[in-house]
Coordinates of N, CA and C in Angstrom, one line a residue:
M16 N -8.5 5.8 -2.3 CA -7.5 5.9 -2.1 C -6.6 5.2 -0.8
L17 N -5.4 4.6 -1.1 CA -4.9 2.9 -0.5 C -4.3 3.7 0.3
G18 N -3.9 2.7 1.3 CA -3.4 3.0 2.4 C -3.2 1.1 3.0
G19 N -1.4 1.1 3.7 CA -1.4 -0.6 4.1 C 0.1 -0.7 3.4
Q20 N 0.4 -1.2 4.9 CA 1.8 -1.3 4.9 C 2.6 -2.6 3.9
S21 N 3.6 -2.3 2.8 CA 4.7 -3.8 1.9 C 4.0 -4.2 2.8
G22 N 3.4 -4.7 1.2 CA 3.4 -6.5 1.3 C 2.0 -6.8 1.8
S23 N 2.0 -5.6 1.8 CA 0.0 -6.7 3.0 C -1.0 -6.9 1.8
G24 N -0.8 -6.3 0.4 CA -2.0 -7.1 -0.9 C -2.8 -6.3 -0.8
K25 N -2.4 -4.7 -0.8 CA -3.0 -2.8 -0.9 C -3.2 -3.7 -3.1
T26 N -2.5 -5.3 -3.6 CA -3.5 -5.2 -5.7 C -4.5 -5.8 -5.2
T27 N -5.6 -7.0 -3.9 CA -6.4 -6.5 -3.9 C -7.8 -5.9 -3.9
I28 N -6.7 -4.1 -3.3 CA -8.2 -3.9 -3.6 C -8.4 -2.9 -5.0
H29 N -7.2 -3.2 -4.9 CA -7.2 -2.7 -6.5 C -8.0 -3.1 -7.6
R30 N -8.5 -4.5 -7.2 CA -9.0 -5.5 -7.9 C -10.3 -4.5 -8.1
I31 N -11.1 -4.6 -6.9 CA -11.9 -4.6 -5.7 C -12.7 -3.2 -6.3
K32 N -11.4 -2.5 -7.1 CA -11.9 -1.2 -6.9 C -12.7 -0.7 -7.9
I33 N -11.8 -1.7 -9.0 CA -10.9 -1.7 -10.6 C -12.6 -2.5 -11.1
E34 N -13.4 -3.2 -10.3 CA -14.2 -3.9 -10.3 C -15.7 -3.3 -10.3
E35 N -15.7 -2.0 -9.3 CA -16.9 -1.9 -8.7 C -16.8 -0.3 -9.8
Y36 N -15.7 0.4 -10.3 CA -15.6 1.3 -11.3 C -15.4 0.6 -12.7
Q37 N -16.2 -0.5 -12.7 CA -15.7 -0.9 -14.2 C -14.5 -0.1 -15.1
G38 N -14.0 -0.1 -14.0 CA -12.5 -0.6 -15.3 C -11.7 0.3 -15.2
N39 N -12.8 1.7 -15.5 CA -13.0 4.1 -15.2 C -12.1 4.1 -14.1
L40 N -11.1 4.2 -13.6 CA -9.6 4.7 -12.8 C -8.3 4.2 -13.5
I41 N -8.3 4.5 -13.7 CA -6.8 5.2 -13.2 C -5.6 5.0 -12.2
V42 N -4.7 3.8 -12.7 CA -4.1 3.7 -11.4 C -2.8 4.0 -10.8
I43 N -2.7 4.8 -9.8 CA -0.6 5.7 -9.8 C -0.9 4.8 -8.9
D44 N 1.3 4.3 -9.1 CA 1.3 3.6 -8.1 C 2.4 4.3 -7.9
G45 N 3.2 4.4 -6.9 CA 4.8 5.1 -6.7 C 5.8 4.2 -7.9
D46 N 5.5 3.1 -6.5 CA 6.3 2.3 -7.2 C 7.2 1.9 -8.2
S47 N 5.8 2.1 -9.7 CA 5.9 1.4 -10.9 C 7.0 2.2 -11.1
F48 N 7.4 3.7 -10.3 CA 8.5 4.6 -11.4 C 9.8 4.8 -11.4
R49 N 10.0 3.8 -9.7 CA 11.0 3.9 -9.4 C 12.3 3.2 -10.8
Y50 N 11.9 2.8 -11.6 CA 12.4 1.9 -12.6 C 13.4 2.8 -13.3
Q51 N 12.0 4.3 -13.7 CA 12.6 5.1 -14.3 C 12.8 6.1 -14.3
H52 N 13.1 6.3 -13.0 CA 15.1 6.6 -12.8 C 15.5 6.9 -13.4
P53 N 16.1 8.1 -13.3 CA 17.3 8.3 -15.1 C 18.4 7.4 -14.6
N54 N 19.3 7.4 -13.9 CA 20.1 6.9 -12.5 C 19.8 5.1 -12.0
Y55 N 18.9 4.8 -12.5 CA 17.9 3.8 -11.9 C 19.9 2.8 -12.1
N56 N 19.7 1.9 -12.7 CA 20.8 1.0 -13.1 C 22.3 1.2 -12.7
Q57 N 23.2 2.2 -12.5 CA 23.2 3.0 -11.5 C 23.9 3.0 -10.7
L58 N 21.9 2.8 -9.4 CA 21.8 2.9 -8.5 C 22.0 1.8 -8.3
Q59 N 21.4 0.6 -8.9 CA 21.1 -0.6 -7.9 C 22.6 -1.2 -9.1
E60 N 23.2 -1.1 -8.6 CA 24.6 -1.8 -9.3 C 24.9 -1.2 -7.9
I61 N 25.0 0.5 -7.4 CA 25.8 0.7 -6.8 C 25.2 -0.1 -5.0
Y62 N 24.4 0.8 -4.5 CA 23.2 0.5 -3.4 C 22.4 -1.4 -3.6
G63 N 22.6 -1.7 -4.0 CA 22.2 -2.4 -4.3 C 20.1 -3.0 -4.3
K64 N 20.5 -3.7 -2.7 CA 18.9 -4.3 -2.3 C 18.1 -2.2 -1.6
E65 N 19.9 -1.7 -1.2 CA 19.0 -0.4 -0.5 C 18.5 1.1 -1.3
S66 N 18.2 0.7 -2.6 CA 18.4 1.8 -4.1 C 17.4 1.7 -2.8
V67 N 15.8 1.5 -3.2 CA 14.8 2.0 -2.1 C 15.0 3.2 -1.8
N68 N 15.8 3.6 -1.1 CA 15.9 4.7 -0.8 C 16.8 6.1 -1.5
Y69 N 17.2 5.2 -2.5 CA 17.7 6.5 -3.4 C 16.7 7.0 -4.7
T70 N 15.7 6.3 -5.4 CA 15.2 6.0 -5.5 C 12.5 6.6 -5.6
R71 N 13.9 7.4 -3.5 CA 11.5 6.9 -2.9 C 11.8 9.0 -3.4
D72 N 12.5 9.6 -3.5 CA 11.6 10.8 -3.4 C 11.7 10.8 -5.4
F73 N 11.9 10.6 -6.1 CA 11.8 10.3 -7.5 C 10.8 10.2 -7.6
A74 N 10.3 8.3 -7.7 CA 8.7 7.8 -7.3 C 8.0 9.5 -6.9
G75 N 7.7 9.8 -6.1 CA 6.7 10.4 -4.3 C 6.5 12.2 -5.8
K76 N 7.0 12.2 -6.7 CA 7.4 14.0 -7.1 C 6.3 12.6 -8.0
M77 N 7.0 12.0 -9.1 CA 6.0 11.6 -10.0 C 5.0 11.4 -10.4
V78 N 4.3 10.8 -8.7 CA 2.9 10.2 -8.2 C 2.8 12.1 -7.9
E79 N 3.3 13.4 -7.1 CA 2.3 14.4 -6.8 C 2.0 15.3 -8.6
A80 N 2.9 14.8 -8.9 CA 2.9 15.7 -10.9 C 1.0 14.7 -11.9
L81 N 1.6 13.6 -11.4 CA 0.3 12.2 -12.5 C -1.0 13.5 -11.5
I82 N -0.4 13.0 -10.3 CA -2.2 13.3 -9.1 C -3.1 15.3 -9.4
E83 N -1.9 15.7 -9.6 CA -2.4 17.2 -10.2 C -2.3 17.3 -11.2
Q84 N -1.5 17.0 -12.7 CA -2.8 16.1 -13.8 C -3.3 16.1 -14.3
L85 N -4.1 14.8 -13.6 CA -4.8 14.1 -14.1 C -6.0 14.2 -13.6
S86 N -6.3 15.4 -12.4 CA -7.0 15.8 -11.4 C -7.7 16.5 -12.5
D87 N -6.4 17.4 -12.9 CA -7.4 18.8 -13.7 C -7.9 18.7 -15.0
R88 N -8.2 17.3 -15.1 CA -9.2 16.0 -15.9 C -10.0 15.5 -16.2
G89 N -9.6 15.3 -14.7 CA -11.3 15.0 -13.7 C -11.2 12.7 -14.0
Y90 N -10.0 13.0 -13.5 CA -10.3 12.0 -14.5 C -9.7 11.0 -12.5
Q91 N -11.1 9.5 -13.3 CA -11.7 9.0 -11.2 C -10.2 8.0 -11.0
L92 N -9.0 8.3 -9.9 CA -7.4 7.9 -9.5 C -8.0 6.6 -8.5
L93 N -6.6 6.1 -8.8 CA -7.3 4.8 -7.6 C -5.8 5.1 -7.3
I94 N -5.2 6.1 -5.7 CA -3.4 6.3 -5.3 C -3.0 5.3 -4.4
E95 N -2.5 5.0 -4.7 CA -2.2 3.8 -4.1 C -1.0 4.4 -3.2
G96 N -1.1 4.0 -1.6 CA 0.1 5.3 -0.5 C -0.5 3.7 1.3
T97 N 0.7 4.4 2.1 CA 0.8 3.2 2.5 C 0.3 3.7 4.3
L98 N 0.3 4.8 4.7 CA -0.2 6.1 6.1 C 0.7 6.0 6.3
R99 N 1.8 5.8 5.9 CA 3.0 6.0 7.5 C 3.0 7.4 7.5
T100 N 3.3 8.0 6.5 CA 2.5 10.0 7.6 C 0.1 10.4 7.0
V101 N 0.7 10.7 8.1 CA -0.9 12.1 8.2 C -0.8 12.6 6.8
E102 N 0.5 13.5 6.9 CA 0.3 14.6 6.1 C 0.2 14.8 4.8
V103 N 1.1 13.2 4.2 CA 1.4 13.2 2.1 C -1.2 12.8 1.9
P104 N -1.1 12.1 3.0 CA -2.6 11.6 2.5 C -3.7 12.8 2.7
Q105 N -3.4 14.0 3.7 CA -4.0 15.0 4.3 C -3.9 15.9 3.1
K106 N -2.7 15.8 2.3 CA -2.4 16.4 1.8 C -2.9 16.2 -0.1
T107 N -3.3 15.5 0.0 CA -3.6 14.7 -1.7 C -5.3 14.5 -1.4
A108 N -5.5 14.9 -0.5 CA -7.1 14.8 -0.5 C -7.5 15.9 -0.1
T109 N -7.1 17.2 0.5 CA -7.7 18.7 0.7 C -7.3 18.7 -1.0
L110 N -6.5 18.8 -1.9 CA -6.0 19.3 -3.5 C -6.8 18.5 -4.1
L111 N -7.5 17.2 -3.6 CA -8.9 16.9 -4.6 C -10.0 17.8 -4.4
K112 N -10.2 18.0 -2.4 CA -11.8 18.1 -2.4 C -11.9 19.3 -3.5
T113 N -10.9 20.6 -4.1 CA -10.9 21.7 -3.8 C -11.0 21.7 -5.1
K114 N -11.4 20.9 -5.8 CA -11.4 19.7 -7.9 C -12.3 19.0 -7.1
N115 N -14.2 19.3 -6.0 CA -14.6 18.5 -6.8 C -14.7 17.0 -6.4
Y116 N -13.3 16.5 -5.6 CA -13.6 15.4 -6.1 C -14.0 14.6 -4.4
T117 N -15.1 13.3 -5.0 CA -15.5 12.8 -3.3 C -14.5 12.2 -3.2
I118 N -13.8 11.7 -1.8 CA -12.8 10.9 -1.3 C -12.8 10.0 -0.3
E119 N -12.8 8.7 -1.0 CA -12.8 7.2 0.1 C -11.4 6.8 0.3
L120 N -10.8 6.7 1.5 CA -9.7 5.4 1.5 C -9.9 3.7 2.1
A121 N -9.2 3.4 1.4 CA -8.9 1.5 1.9 C -8.4 1.1 2.1
V122 N -7.5 0.5 3.6 CA -7.3 -0.2 3.5 C -6.9 -1.2 3.8
M123 N -5.8 -1.8 3.8 CA -5.5 -3.4 4.0 C -4.6 -3.5 5.0
A124 N -5.6 -4.5 5.8 CA -5.4 -4.9 6.9 C -4.9 -6.3 6.9
T125 N -3.1 -7.2 7.5 CA -2.6 -7.8 6.9 C -1.4 -8.0 8.2
K126 N -1.7 -9.0 8.7 CA -0.8 -9.5 9.9 C 0.6 -9.1 9.0
P127 N 1.3 -8.0 10.3 CA 2.9 -7.3 9.5 C 3.5 -8.8 9.6
E128 N 3.4 -10.0 10.0 CA 4.4 -11.3 9.6 C 4.5 -11.4 8.7
L129 N 2.7 -11.9 8.6 CA 2.6 -11.5 7.3 C 3.0 -11.1 5.5
S130 N 3.0 -10.1 6.0 CA 3.3 -8.5 4.9 C 4.4 -8.9 4.6
Y131 N 5.2 -8.7 6.1 CA 6.9 -8.6 6.1 C 7.4 -10.1 5.2
L132 N 7.0 -10.9 5.5 CA 6.8 -12.8 4.5 C 6.8 -12.8 3.4
S133 N 5.7 -11.3 2.8 CA 5.4 -11.1 1.9 C 5.9 -10.6 0.2
T134 N 7.0 -10.0 0.9 CA 8.5 -9.1 0.3 C 9.1 -9.8 0.6
L135 N 8.8 -10.2 1.6 CA 10.9 -10.9 1.2 C 9.9 -12.9 -0.2
I136 N 9.0 -13.2 -0.3 CA 8.7 -14.0 -1.2 C 8.4 -13.2 -3.0
S137 N 8.4 -11.6 -3.3 CA 8.8 -11.4 -3.7 C 10.0 -10.2 -4.3
Y138 N 10.4 -10.4 -3.3 CA 11.9 -10.0 -4.2 C 12.7 -11.3 -4.1
E139 N 12.6 -12.5 -3.9 CA 13.0 -13.3 -4.6 C 12.4 -14.4 -5.7
E140 N 11.3 -14.0 -5.8 CA 10.8 -14.5 -7.3 C 11.5 -12.8 -8.3
L141 N 11.2 -12.4 -8.2 CA 11.7 -11.4 -9.5 C 13.5 -11.4 -9.3
Y142 N 13.9 -11.2 -7.4 CA 15.7 -11.7 -8.4 C 16.3 -13.2 -9.7
V143 N 15.0 -14.3 -9.2 CA 14.9 -15.7 -9.7 C 15.3 -14.6 -10.7
K144 N 13.9 -13.9 -11.9 CA 13.8 -13.5 -12.7 C 14.6 -11.6 -13.8
D145 N 15.2 -11.0 -12.6 CA 16.0 -10.2 -13.2 C 16.1 -9.7 -11.8
P146 N 18.3 -9.8 -11.7 CA 18.7 -9.7 -10.3 C 18.8 -8.3 -10.3
N147 N 18.7 -7.5 -11.6 CA 18.4 -5.9 -11.1 C 17.2 -5.1 -11.5
S148 N 16.0 -6.2 -11.1 CA 15.2 -5.0 -11.3 C 14.3 -5.2 -9.6
A149 N 15.3 -6.5 -9.2 CA 14.4 -7.1 -8.1 C 14.3 -5.4 -7.1
R150 N 14.2 -5.6 -6.5 CA 13.8 -4.5 -5.4 C 13.2 -4.8 -3.6
A151 N 14.3 -4.8 -2.7 CA 14.1 -5.1 -1.5 C 12.9 -4.2 -0.9
T152 N 11.9 -4.3 0.5 CA 11.7 -3.5 1.2 C 12.5 -3.6 2.6
P153 N 13.5 -3.0 3.2 CA 13.7 -3.1 3.7 C 12.9 -2.8 5.3
K154 N 13.2 -4.0 6.4 CA 12.7 -4.5 7.6 C 12.0 -2.9 7.9
E155 N 13.2 -2.2 8.5 CA 12.8 -0.5 9.3 C 11.8 0.3 9.0
H156 N 12.1 0.5 7.7 CA 10.2 0.6 7.0 C 9.0 0.1 7.0
H157 N 9.1 -1.0 6.2 CA 8.7 -2.6 6.6 C 7.5 -1.7 8.7
D158 N 8.0 -1.8 8.9 CA 7.6 -1.4 10.8 C 7.3 -0.8 10.5
A159 N 8.2 0.2 10.4 CA 7.5 2.0 10.6 C 6.1 1.6 10.1
I160 N 6.6 1.7 9.2 CA 4.7 1.7 8.7 C 3.3 0.9 9.9
V161 N 4.3 -0.1 10.1 CA 2.9 -0.4 11.0 C 2.7 0.4 12.1
D162 N 3.8 0.3 13.3 CA 3.8 0.8 13.7 C 3.3 2.1 14.0
H163 N 2.3 2.8 12.6 CA 2.3 4.1 12.8 C 0.9 4.6 12.2
L164 N 0.5 2.8 11.7 CA -1.0 3.0 10.8 C -1.9 2.9 11.7
V165 N -2.6 2.7 13.1 CA -3.7 2.9 13.9 C -3.7 3.9 13.6
E166 N -2.7 5.1 14.2 CA -2.9 6.3 15.0 C -3.1 7.6 14.1
N167 N -2.6 7.1 12.7 CA -2.7 7.3 11.6 C -3.9 7.2 11.1
L168 N -4.4 6.3 11.6 CA -6.2 5.9 10.9 C -6.5 7.3 11.9
Q169 N -7.0 6.7 12.7 CA -7.3 7.3 13.9 C -7.3 9.1 13.8
D170 N -6.3 9.7 12.9 CA -5.9 10.5 13.1 C -6.9 11.2 11.6
L171 N -6.8 10.7 11.1 CA -7.8 10.9 9.0 C -8.8 11.4 9.4
Q172 N -9.4 10.1 10.6 CA -10.1 9.8 10.8 C -11.6 11.0 11.8
E173 N -10.1 11.6 12.8 CA -10.8 12.2 13.4 C -11.2 13.6 12.6
K174 N -9.7 13.7 11.9 CA -9.9 15.2 11.2 C -11.3 15.0 9.6
E175 N -12.1 14.1 10.4 CA -13.0 13.4 8.8 C -12.3 14.6 6.9
I176 N -11.8 14.5 6.6 CA -11.1 14.3 5.0 C -11.9 14.0 4.3
F177 N -11.8 11.6 5.0 CA -12.3 11.6 3.3 C -13.8 11.0 4.2
D178 N -15.1 10.9 2.6 CA -16.4 10.8 2.3 C -16.6 9.3 3.3
K179 N -15.5 8.3 3.0 CA -15.6 7.2 3.3 C -14.1 6.4 3.7
I180 N -14.2 5.3 4.9 CA -13.3 5.0 4.9 C -13.5 3.3 5.2
Q181 N -13.2 2.3 4.2 CA -13.1 0.7 4.0 C -12.0 0.5 4.9
I182 N -11.5 -0.6 5.8 CA -11.2 -1.8 5.6 C -11.7 -3.0 4.9
Y183 N -9.8 -3.9 4.7 CA -10.1 -5.4 3.6 C -9.5 -6.2 4.5
Q184 N -9.5 -6.7 3.6 CA -8.4 -8.9 4.5 C -7.9 -8.8 3.4
R185 N -7.0 -9.8 3.5 CA -7.3 -10.7 1.5 C -8.0 -11.0 0.9
D186 N -8.6 -11.8 1.9 CA -9.7 -12.4 1.1 C -11.3 -11.4 0.1
R187 N -10.9 -10.4 0.0 CA -11.3 -9.4 -0.2 C -13.0 -9.3 0.7
R188 N -13.2 -9.2 2.2 CA -14.0 -9.7 2.5 C -13.7 -7.9 3.6
C189 N -14.2 -6.7 3.2 CA -14.8 -5.4 4.1 C -14.8 -5.7 4.9
C190 N -14.0 -5.0 6.2 CA -14.6 -6.0 7.5 C -15.3 -4.0 8.8
Y191 N -14.9 -3.2 7.6 CA -15.2 -1.9 8.5 C -16.1 -0.8 6.5
D192 N -16.8 -0.5 6.8 CA -17.3 0.7 6.0 C -17.5 1.8 7.4
S193 N -17.4 2.7 6.3 CA -17.5 3.7 7.3 C -19.6 4.3 7.0
S194 N -19.6 4.7 6.3 CA -21.3 4.6 6.0 C -22.3 3.9 6.5
K195 N -21.6 2.1 6.9 CA -22.4 1.9 7.3 C -22.0 1.4 9.4
D196 N -20.9 1.4 9.2 CA -20.6 1.4 11.1 C -20.6 1.9 11.8
S197 N -20.8 2.6 12.6 CA -20.1 4.0 13.7 C -18.8 3.1 14.8
E198 N -18.3 2.6 14.7 CA -16.8 1.9 16.0 C -15.7 3.1 15.0
S199 N -15.1 3.0 15.4 CA -13.7 3.8 14.9 C -12.7 2.1 14.7
A200 N -12.7 3.6 13.3 CA -11.9 2.8 12.4 C -10.4 2.0 12.6
A201 N -10.1 2.5 13.8 CA -8.7 2.6 14.1 C -8.9 1.4 14.8
K202 N -9.5 1.4 15.9 CA -10.1 0.1 17.0 C -10.0 -1.6 16.3
V203 N -10.7 -1.6 14.7 CA -11.0 -2.2 13.8 C -10.2 -3.1 14.0
L204 N -9.4 -1.5 12.5 CA -8.0 -1.5 12.9 C -6.6 -2.7 13.2
H205 N -6.9 -1.6 14.0 CA -5.5 -2.5 15.7 C -5.8 -4.3 16.0
T206 N -7.1 -4.7 16.1 CA -7.7 -5.4 16.6 C -7.3 -6.6 15.2
L207 N -7.2 -6.2 13.5 CA -6.8 -7.2 12.8 C -5.4 -7.0 12.6
L208 N -4.9 -6.5 12.8 CA -3.2 -6.5 12.6 C -2.5 -7.6 13.6
F209 N -3.3 -6.5 14.9 CA -2.6 -6.8 16.3 C -3.7 -8.4 17.3
G210 N -4.1 -8.7 16.7 CA -5.6 -9.9 17.5 C -4.7 -10.9 16.6
E211 N -6.1 -11.3 17.4 CA -5.8 -13.4 17.0 C -6.4 -13.4 16.1
W212 N -5.3 -14.3 15.1 CA -4.8 -15.3 14.0 C -5.8 -16.4 13.7
T213 N -6.8 -15.8 12.5 CA -7.6 -16.5 12.1 C -6.6 -17.8 11.8
M214 N -7.2 -19.0 11.3 CA -7.1 -20.3 10.2 C -6.4 -19.7 9.7
V215 N -7.1 -19.3 8.4 CA -6.5 -18.8 6.8 C -5.8 -18.3 7.3
E216 N -5.6 -17.4 8.2 CA -4.0 -16.2 8.4 C -2.8 -17.4 9.0
K217 N -2.6 -18.5 10.3 CA -2.0 -19.6 9.9 C -1.6 -20.6 9.2
E218 N -2.7 -20.3 7.4 CA -2.3 -21.2 6.7 C -1.5 -20.5 5.9
M219 N -1.7 -19.3 5.8 CA -1.2 -18.9 4.9 C 0.6 -18.3 5.2
L220 N 0.9 -18.5 6.4 CA 2.0 -17.6 7.1 C 3.2 -19.0 7.1
Q221 N 1.9 -20.9 7.7 CA 2.9 -21.6 6.9 C 3.2 -21.9 5.3
L222 N 1.4 -21.8 4.1 CA 2.2 -21.9 3.3 C 3.4 -21.0 2.4
G223 N 3.2 -19.6 2.9 CA 4.1 -17.9 2.6 C 5.8 -18.5 3.1
N224 N 5.6 -19.2 4.2 CA 7.4 -20.2 4.9 C 7.7 -20.5 4.3
S225 N 7.6 -22.1 3.3 CA 7.5 -23.1 2.9 C 8.1 -22.2 1.1
R226 N 6.9 -21.2 0.6 CA 7.5 -21.1 -1.1 C 8.5 -19.9 -1.0
L227 N 8.5 -19.3 0.5 CA 10.2 -18.2 0.7 C 12.1 -19.7 0.6
E228 N 11.1 -20.3 1.3 CA 12.4 -22.2 1.8 C 12.8 -22.3 -0.1
E229 N 12.0 -22.8 -1.0 CA 11.9 -23.6 -1.5 C 12.2 -21.9 -3.3
L230 N 12.2 -21.0 -2.5 CA 12.6 -19.9 -3.5 C 14.0 -19.6 -3.7
K231 N 14.5 -20.1 -2.2 CA 15.9 -19.6 -1.6 C 17.0 -20.7 -1.4
G232 N 16.2 -21.9 -1.7 CA 16.6 -23.3 -2.9 C 17.5 -23.2 -4.4
K233 N 17.2 -22.3 -4.6 CA 17.1 -22.2 -5.9 C 18.2 -21.3 -6.5

């Protein structure tokens, strides 16, 4: 199971885990189902960028149904998530535990300024190609995840729901692994999210701002 705010770069963990499991994983990502909402085009026309608020429940139900059915068949799953709440990952983990799954949590730790910038870039890139399928991330949604990420991770670690917890950064580094590290995962995550910026992060911010300006000029 994955955690991290919108735009944090969880696709990097996708690649790491797919390599680790030699491709023997089914990726379940709720965002990919938003476009399959029966009224998607109408919602886009009426609400534009805000249509995400009207496709969220549909995408969530699709994810729940897939997890239920695929876990019944014993497939290895990679489940995209945000850790916006404790309840959703806890419910999913509890379900999978009853089916004898080993459950790991991998969190992407990205500075909030970088992740939100990435959502803006993604929107502009998609809008240039296809305005109808461009999906914006409301800043309040992004920030709400960030605000609760550390405390939710701490809560989940204390509940001992997961067999292993890992924290990654965009450069593919694993900065924390509960099977090797004894300190609190939440403490490590807090430092990575809100601590001092590295040179690489500063360069990412500069490049990202340049890319956004370039896209807005098109």
